[in-house]
PDB file of C-alpha atoms and ligand atoms in Angstrom:
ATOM      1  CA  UNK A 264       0.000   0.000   0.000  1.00  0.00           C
ATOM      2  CA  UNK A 265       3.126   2.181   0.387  1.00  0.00           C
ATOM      3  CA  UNK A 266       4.885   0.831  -1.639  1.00  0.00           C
ATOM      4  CA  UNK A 267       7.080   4.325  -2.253  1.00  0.00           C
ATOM      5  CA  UNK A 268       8.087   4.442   1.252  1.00  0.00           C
ATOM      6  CA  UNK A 269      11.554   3.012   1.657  1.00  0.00           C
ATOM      7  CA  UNK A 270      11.856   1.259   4.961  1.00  0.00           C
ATOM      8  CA  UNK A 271      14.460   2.721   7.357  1.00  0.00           C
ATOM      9  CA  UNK A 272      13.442   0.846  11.101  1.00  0.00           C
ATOM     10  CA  UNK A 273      11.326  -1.923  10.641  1.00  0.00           C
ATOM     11  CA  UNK A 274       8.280  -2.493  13.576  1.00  0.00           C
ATOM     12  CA  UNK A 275      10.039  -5.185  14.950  1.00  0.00           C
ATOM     13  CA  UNK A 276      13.647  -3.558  15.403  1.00  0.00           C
ATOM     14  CA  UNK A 277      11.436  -0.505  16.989  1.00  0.00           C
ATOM     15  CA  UNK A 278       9.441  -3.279  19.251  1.00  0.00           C
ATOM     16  CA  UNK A 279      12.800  -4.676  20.668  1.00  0.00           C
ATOM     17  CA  UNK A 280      13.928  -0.888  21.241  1.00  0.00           C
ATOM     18  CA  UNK A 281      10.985   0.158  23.115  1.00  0.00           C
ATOM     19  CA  UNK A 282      11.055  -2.687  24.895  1.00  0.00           C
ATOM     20  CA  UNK A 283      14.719  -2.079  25.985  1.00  0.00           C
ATOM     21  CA  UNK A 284      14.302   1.485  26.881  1.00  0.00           C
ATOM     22  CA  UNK A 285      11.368   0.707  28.898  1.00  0.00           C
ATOM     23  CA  UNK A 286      13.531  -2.115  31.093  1.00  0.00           C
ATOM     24  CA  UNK A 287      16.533   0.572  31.080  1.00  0.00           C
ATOM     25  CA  UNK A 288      14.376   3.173  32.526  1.00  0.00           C
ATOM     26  CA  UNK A 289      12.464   0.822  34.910  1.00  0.00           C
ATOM     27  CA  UNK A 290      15.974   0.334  36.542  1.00  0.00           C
ATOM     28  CA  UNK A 291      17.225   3.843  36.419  1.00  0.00           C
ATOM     29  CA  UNK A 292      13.769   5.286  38.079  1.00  0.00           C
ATOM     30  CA  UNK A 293      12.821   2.522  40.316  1.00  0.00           C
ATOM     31  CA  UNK A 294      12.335   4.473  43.151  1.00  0.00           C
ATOM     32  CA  UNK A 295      11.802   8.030  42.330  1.00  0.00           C
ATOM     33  CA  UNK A 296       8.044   9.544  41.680  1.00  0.00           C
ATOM     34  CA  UNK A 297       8.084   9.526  38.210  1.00  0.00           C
ATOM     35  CA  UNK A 298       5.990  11.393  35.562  1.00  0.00           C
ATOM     36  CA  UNK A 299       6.498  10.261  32.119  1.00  0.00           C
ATOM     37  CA  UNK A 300       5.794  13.858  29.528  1.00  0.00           C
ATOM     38  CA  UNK A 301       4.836  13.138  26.605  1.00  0.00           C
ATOM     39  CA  UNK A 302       5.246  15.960  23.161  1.00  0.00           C
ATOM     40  CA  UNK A 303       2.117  16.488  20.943  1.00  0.00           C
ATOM     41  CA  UNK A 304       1.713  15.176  18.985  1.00  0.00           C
ATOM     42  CA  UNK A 305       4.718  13.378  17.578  1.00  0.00           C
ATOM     43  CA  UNK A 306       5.208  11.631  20.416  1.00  0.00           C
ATOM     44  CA  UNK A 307       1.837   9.922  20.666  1.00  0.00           C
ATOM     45  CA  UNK A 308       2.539   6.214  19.384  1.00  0.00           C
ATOM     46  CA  UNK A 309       5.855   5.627  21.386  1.00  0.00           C
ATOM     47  CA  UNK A 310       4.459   7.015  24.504  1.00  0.00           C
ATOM     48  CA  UNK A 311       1.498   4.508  24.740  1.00  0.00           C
ATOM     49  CA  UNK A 312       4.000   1.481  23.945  1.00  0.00           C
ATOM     50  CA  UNK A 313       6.935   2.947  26.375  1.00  0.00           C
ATOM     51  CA  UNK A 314       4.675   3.655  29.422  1.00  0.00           C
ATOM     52  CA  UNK A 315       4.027  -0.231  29.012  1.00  0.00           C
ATOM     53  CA  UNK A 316       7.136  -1.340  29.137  1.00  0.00           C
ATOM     54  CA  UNK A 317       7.983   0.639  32.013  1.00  0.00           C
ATOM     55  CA  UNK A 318       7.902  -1.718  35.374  1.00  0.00           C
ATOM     56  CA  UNK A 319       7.551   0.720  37.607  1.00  0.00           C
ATOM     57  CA  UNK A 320       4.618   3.142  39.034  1.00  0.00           C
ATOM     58  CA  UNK A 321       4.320   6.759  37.173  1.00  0.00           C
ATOM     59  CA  UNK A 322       2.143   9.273  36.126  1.00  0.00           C
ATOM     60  CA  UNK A 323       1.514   9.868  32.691  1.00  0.00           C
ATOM     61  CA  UNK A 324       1.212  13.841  31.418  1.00  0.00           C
ATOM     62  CA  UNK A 325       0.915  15.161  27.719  1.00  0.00           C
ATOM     63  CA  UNK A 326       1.904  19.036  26.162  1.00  0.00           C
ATOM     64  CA  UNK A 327       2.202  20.042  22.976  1.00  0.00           C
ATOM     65  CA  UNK A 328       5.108  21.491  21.223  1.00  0.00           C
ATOM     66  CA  UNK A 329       4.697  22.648  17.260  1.00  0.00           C
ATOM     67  CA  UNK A 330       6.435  25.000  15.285  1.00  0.00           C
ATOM     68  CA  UNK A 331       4.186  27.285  13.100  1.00  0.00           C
ATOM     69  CA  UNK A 332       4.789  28.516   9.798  1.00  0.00           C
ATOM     70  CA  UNK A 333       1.318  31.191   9.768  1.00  0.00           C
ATOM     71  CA  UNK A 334       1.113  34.214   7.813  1.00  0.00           C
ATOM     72  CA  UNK A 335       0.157  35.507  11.468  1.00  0.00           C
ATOM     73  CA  UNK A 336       3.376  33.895  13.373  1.00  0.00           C
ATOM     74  CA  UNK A 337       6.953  34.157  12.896  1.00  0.00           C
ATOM     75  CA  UNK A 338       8.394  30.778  10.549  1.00  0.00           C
ATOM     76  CA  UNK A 339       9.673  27.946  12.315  1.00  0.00           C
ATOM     77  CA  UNK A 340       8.255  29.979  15.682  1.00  0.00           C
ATOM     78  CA  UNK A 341       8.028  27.213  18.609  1.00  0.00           C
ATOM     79  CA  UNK A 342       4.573  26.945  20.324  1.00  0.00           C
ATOM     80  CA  UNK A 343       4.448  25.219  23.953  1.00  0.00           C
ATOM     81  CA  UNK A 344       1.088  24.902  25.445  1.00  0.00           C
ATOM     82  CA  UNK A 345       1.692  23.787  29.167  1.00  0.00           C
ATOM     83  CA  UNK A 346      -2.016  23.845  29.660  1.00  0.00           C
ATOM     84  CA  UNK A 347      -2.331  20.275  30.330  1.00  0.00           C
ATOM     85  CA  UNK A 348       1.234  19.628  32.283  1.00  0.00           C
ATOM     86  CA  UNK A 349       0.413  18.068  35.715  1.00  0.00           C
ATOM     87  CA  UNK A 350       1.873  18.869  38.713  1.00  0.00           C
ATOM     88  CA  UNK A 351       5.679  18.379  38.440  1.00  0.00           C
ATOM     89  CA  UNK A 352       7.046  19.764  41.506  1.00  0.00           C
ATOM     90  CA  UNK A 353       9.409  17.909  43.282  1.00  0.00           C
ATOM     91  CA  UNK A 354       8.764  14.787  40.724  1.00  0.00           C
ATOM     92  CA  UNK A 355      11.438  12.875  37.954  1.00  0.00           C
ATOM     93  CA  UNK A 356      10.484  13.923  35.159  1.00  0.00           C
ATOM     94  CA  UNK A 357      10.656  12.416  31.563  1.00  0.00           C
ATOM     95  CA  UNK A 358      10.134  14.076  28.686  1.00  0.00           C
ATOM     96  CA  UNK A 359       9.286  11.459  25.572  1.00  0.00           C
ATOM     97  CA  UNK A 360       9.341  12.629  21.984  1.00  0.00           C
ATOM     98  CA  UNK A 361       9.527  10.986  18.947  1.00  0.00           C
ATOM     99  CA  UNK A 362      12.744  12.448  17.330  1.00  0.00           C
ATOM    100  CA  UNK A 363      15.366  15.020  18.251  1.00  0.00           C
ATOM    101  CA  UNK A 364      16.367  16.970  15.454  1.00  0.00           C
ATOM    102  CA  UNK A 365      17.519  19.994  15.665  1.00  0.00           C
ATOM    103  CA  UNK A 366      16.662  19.565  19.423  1.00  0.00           C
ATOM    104  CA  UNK A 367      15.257  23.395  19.607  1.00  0.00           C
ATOM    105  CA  UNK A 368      12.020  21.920  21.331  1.00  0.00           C
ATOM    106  CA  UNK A 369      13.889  19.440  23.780  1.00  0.00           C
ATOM    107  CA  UNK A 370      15.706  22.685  24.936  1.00  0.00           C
ATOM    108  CA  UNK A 371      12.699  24.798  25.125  1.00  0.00           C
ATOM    109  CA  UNK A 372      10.583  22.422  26.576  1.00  0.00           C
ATOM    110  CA  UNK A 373      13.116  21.553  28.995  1.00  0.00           C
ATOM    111  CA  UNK A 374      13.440  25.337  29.675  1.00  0.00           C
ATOM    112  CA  UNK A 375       9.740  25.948  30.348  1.00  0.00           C
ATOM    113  CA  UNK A 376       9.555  22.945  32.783  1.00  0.00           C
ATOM    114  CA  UNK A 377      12.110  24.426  35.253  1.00  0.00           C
ATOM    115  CA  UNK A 378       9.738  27.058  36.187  1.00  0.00           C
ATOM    116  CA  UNK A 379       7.850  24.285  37.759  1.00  0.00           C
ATOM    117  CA  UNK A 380      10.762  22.641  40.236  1.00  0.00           C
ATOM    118  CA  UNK A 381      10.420  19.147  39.431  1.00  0.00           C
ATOM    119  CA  UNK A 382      13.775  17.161  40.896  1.00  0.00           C
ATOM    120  CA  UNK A 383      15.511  16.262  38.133  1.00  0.00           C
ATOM    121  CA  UNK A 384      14.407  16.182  33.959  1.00  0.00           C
ATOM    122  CA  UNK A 385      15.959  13.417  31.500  1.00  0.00           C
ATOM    123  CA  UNK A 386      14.573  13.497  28.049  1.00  0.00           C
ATOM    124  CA  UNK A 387      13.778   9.747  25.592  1.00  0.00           C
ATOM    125  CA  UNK A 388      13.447   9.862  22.034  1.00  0.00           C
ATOM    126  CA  UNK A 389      13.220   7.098  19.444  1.00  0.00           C
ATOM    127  CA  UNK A 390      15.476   9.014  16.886  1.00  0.00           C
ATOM    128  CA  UNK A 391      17.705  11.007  17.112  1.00  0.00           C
ATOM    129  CA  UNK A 392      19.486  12.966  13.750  1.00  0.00           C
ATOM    130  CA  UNK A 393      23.206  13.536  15.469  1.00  0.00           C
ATOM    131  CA  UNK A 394      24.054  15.463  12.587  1.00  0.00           C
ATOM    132  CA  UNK A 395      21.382  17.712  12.761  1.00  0.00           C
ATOM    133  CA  UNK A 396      21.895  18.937  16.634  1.00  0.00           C
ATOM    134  CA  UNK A 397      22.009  22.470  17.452  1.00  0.00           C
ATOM    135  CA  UNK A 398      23.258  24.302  20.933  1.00  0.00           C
ATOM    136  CA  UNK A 399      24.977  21.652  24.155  1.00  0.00           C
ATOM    137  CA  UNK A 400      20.887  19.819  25.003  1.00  0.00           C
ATOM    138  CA  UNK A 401      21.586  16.232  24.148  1.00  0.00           C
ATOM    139  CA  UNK A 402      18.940  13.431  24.698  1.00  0.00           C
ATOM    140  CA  UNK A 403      19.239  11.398  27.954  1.00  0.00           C
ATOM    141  CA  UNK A 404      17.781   7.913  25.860  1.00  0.00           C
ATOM    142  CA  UNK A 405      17.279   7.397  22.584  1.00  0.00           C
ATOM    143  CA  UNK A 406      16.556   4.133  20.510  1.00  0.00           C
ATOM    144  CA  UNK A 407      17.861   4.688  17.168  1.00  0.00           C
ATOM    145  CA  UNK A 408      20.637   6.910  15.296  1.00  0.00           C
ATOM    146  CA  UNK A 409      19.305   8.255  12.173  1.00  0.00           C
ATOM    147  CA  UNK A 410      21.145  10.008   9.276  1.00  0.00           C
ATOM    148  CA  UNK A 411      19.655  13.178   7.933  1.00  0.00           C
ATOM    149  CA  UNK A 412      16.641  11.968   6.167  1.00  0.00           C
ATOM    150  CA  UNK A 413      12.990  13.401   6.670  1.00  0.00           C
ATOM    151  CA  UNK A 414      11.255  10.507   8.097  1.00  0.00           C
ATOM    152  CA  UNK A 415       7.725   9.297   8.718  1.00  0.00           C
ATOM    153  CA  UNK A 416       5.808   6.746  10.573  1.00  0.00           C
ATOM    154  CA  UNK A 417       5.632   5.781  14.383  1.00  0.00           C
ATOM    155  CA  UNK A 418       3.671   8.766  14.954  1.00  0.00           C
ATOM    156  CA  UNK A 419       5.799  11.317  13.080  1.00  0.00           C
ATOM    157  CA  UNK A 420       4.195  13.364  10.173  1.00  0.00           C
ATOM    158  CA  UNK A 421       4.615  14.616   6.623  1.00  0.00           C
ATOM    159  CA  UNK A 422       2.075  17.341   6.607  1.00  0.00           C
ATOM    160  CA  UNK A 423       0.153  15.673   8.892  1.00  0.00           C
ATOM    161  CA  UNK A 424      -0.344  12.216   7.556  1.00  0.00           C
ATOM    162  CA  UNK A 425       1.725   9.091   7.751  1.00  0.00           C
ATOM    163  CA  UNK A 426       1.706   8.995  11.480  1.00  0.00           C
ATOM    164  CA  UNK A 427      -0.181   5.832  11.538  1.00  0.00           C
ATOM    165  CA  UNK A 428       3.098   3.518   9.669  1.00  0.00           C
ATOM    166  CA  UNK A 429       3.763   1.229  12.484  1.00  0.00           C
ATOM    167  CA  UNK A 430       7.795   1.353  10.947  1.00  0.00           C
ATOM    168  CA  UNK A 431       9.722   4.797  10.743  1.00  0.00           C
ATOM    169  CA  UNK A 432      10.155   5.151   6.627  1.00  0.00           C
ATOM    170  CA  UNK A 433      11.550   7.320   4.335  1.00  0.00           C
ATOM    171  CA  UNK A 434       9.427   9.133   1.629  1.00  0.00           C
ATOM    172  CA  UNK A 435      10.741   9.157  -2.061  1.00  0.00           C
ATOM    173  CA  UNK A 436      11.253  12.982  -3.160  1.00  0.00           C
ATOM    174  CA  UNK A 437       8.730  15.326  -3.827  1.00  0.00           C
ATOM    175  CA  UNK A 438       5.945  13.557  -2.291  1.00  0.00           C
TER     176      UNK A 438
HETATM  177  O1  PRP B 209      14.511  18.758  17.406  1.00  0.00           O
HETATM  178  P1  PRP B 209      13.574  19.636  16.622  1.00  0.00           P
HETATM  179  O2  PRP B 209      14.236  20.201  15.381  1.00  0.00           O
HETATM  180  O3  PRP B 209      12.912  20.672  17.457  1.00  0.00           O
HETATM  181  O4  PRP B 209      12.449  18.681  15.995  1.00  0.00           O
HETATM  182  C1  PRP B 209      11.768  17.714  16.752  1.00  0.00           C
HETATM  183  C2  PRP B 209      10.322  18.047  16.921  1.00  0.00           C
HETATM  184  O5  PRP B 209       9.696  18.222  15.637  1.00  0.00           O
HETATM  185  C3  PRP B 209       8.510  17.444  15.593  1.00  0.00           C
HETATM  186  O6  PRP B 209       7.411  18.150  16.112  1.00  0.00           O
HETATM  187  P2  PRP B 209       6.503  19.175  15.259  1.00  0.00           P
HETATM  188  O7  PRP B 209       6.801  20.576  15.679  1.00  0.00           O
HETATM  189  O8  PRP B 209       6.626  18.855  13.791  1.00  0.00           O
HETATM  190  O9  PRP B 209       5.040  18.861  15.777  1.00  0.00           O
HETATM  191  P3  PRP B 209       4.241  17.464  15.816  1.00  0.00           P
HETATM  192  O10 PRP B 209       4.834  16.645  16.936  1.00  0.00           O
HETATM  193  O11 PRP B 209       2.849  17.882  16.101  1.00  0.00           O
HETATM  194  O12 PRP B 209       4.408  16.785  14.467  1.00  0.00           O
HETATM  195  C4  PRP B 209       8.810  16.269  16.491  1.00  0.00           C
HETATM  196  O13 PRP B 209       7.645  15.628  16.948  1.00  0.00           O
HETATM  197  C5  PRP B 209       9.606  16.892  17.609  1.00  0.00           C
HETATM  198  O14 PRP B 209       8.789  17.364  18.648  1.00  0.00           O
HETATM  199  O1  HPA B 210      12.391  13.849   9.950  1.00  0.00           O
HETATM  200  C1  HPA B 210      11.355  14.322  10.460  1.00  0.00           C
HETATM  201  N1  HPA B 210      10.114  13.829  10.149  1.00  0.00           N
HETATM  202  C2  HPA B 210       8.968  14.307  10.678  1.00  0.00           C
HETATM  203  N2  HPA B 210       8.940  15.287  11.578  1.00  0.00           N
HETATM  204  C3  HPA B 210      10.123  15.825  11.951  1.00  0.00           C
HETATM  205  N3  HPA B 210      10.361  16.817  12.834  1.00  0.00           N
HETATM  206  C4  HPA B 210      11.676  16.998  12.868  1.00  0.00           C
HETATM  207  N4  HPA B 210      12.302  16.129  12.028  1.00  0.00           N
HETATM  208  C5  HPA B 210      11.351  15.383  11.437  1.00  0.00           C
END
């Protein structure tokens, strides 16, 4: 059905991944009160599978990140809505998202959520594009290396479709 897609992570390399990550971070936050924070909406598919790997108890929040490219906003402006973060004070928190690119919203996410004294913030991704990284923010976790490709699938989006692809994939150009 997509047949144009190239495959780049197949669903069962990303299965075994998840299912790694979640062990690693069931022994790294065993005893902490943890809130797992997951990015908008990127972030969706490997939040639901991660937070079920992970062994031990924690809270689950959700905000949304997006950059904007309006006629009314700046391009490539960064939009956090921390409407729907939880309480965080005091708390581990982990911020999930489903790739770290440039990492501009890891660092500005991670800067908004100091305002709100949680104990300590570590950041998980699925990919991250090492080439791509901007500024010192690194991610705490991640899954899978990735060369500079735009990729789709596994709940990330080419103008806003594809998120569904239960394998991360490469579209052919110009599509
Ligand atoms: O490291 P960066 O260069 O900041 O890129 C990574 C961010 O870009 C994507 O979000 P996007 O703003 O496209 O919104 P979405 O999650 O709703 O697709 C992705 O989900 C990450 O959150
Ligand atoms: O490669 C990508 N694909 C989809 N969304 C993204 N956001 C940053 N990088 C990417």
């Amino acid at each position: 059905m997509h047949d144009d897609i190239r495959c780049l992570i197949s669903e069962s390399e990303i299965h075994a991944a998840v299912e790694r990550l979640g062990r690693q971070i069931s022994d790294d936050f065993g005893d902490s009160e943890l809130t797992v924070l997951g990015i908008l909406t990127g972030s969706i598919v490997l939040v639901t599978d991660l937070m079920r790997r992970i062994e031990v108890r924690h809270q689950l929040g959700l905000i949304q990140a997006s950059s904007y490219r309006g006629e009314t906003t700046q391009p490539d402006e960064l939009i956090i809505n921390l409407e729907t973060l939880p309480e965080i004070r005091g708390r581990d928190v982990l911020i999930v998202d489903d790739i770290f690119d440039t990492g501009r919203t890891m660092t500005k996410v991670q800067r908004e959520l100091e305002r709100f004294q949680p104990r300590r913030i570590r950041s998980a991704v699925l990919l991250w594009k090492k080439s791509r990284t901007e500024g010192p923010v690194r991610p705490d976790y991640h899954c899978f290396d990735i060369p500079d490709e735009f990729v789709v699938g596994y709940g990330l989006d080419y103008n806003g479709e594809y998120r569904h692809l239960p394998y991360i994939g490469v579209l052919p150009p110009q599509s």
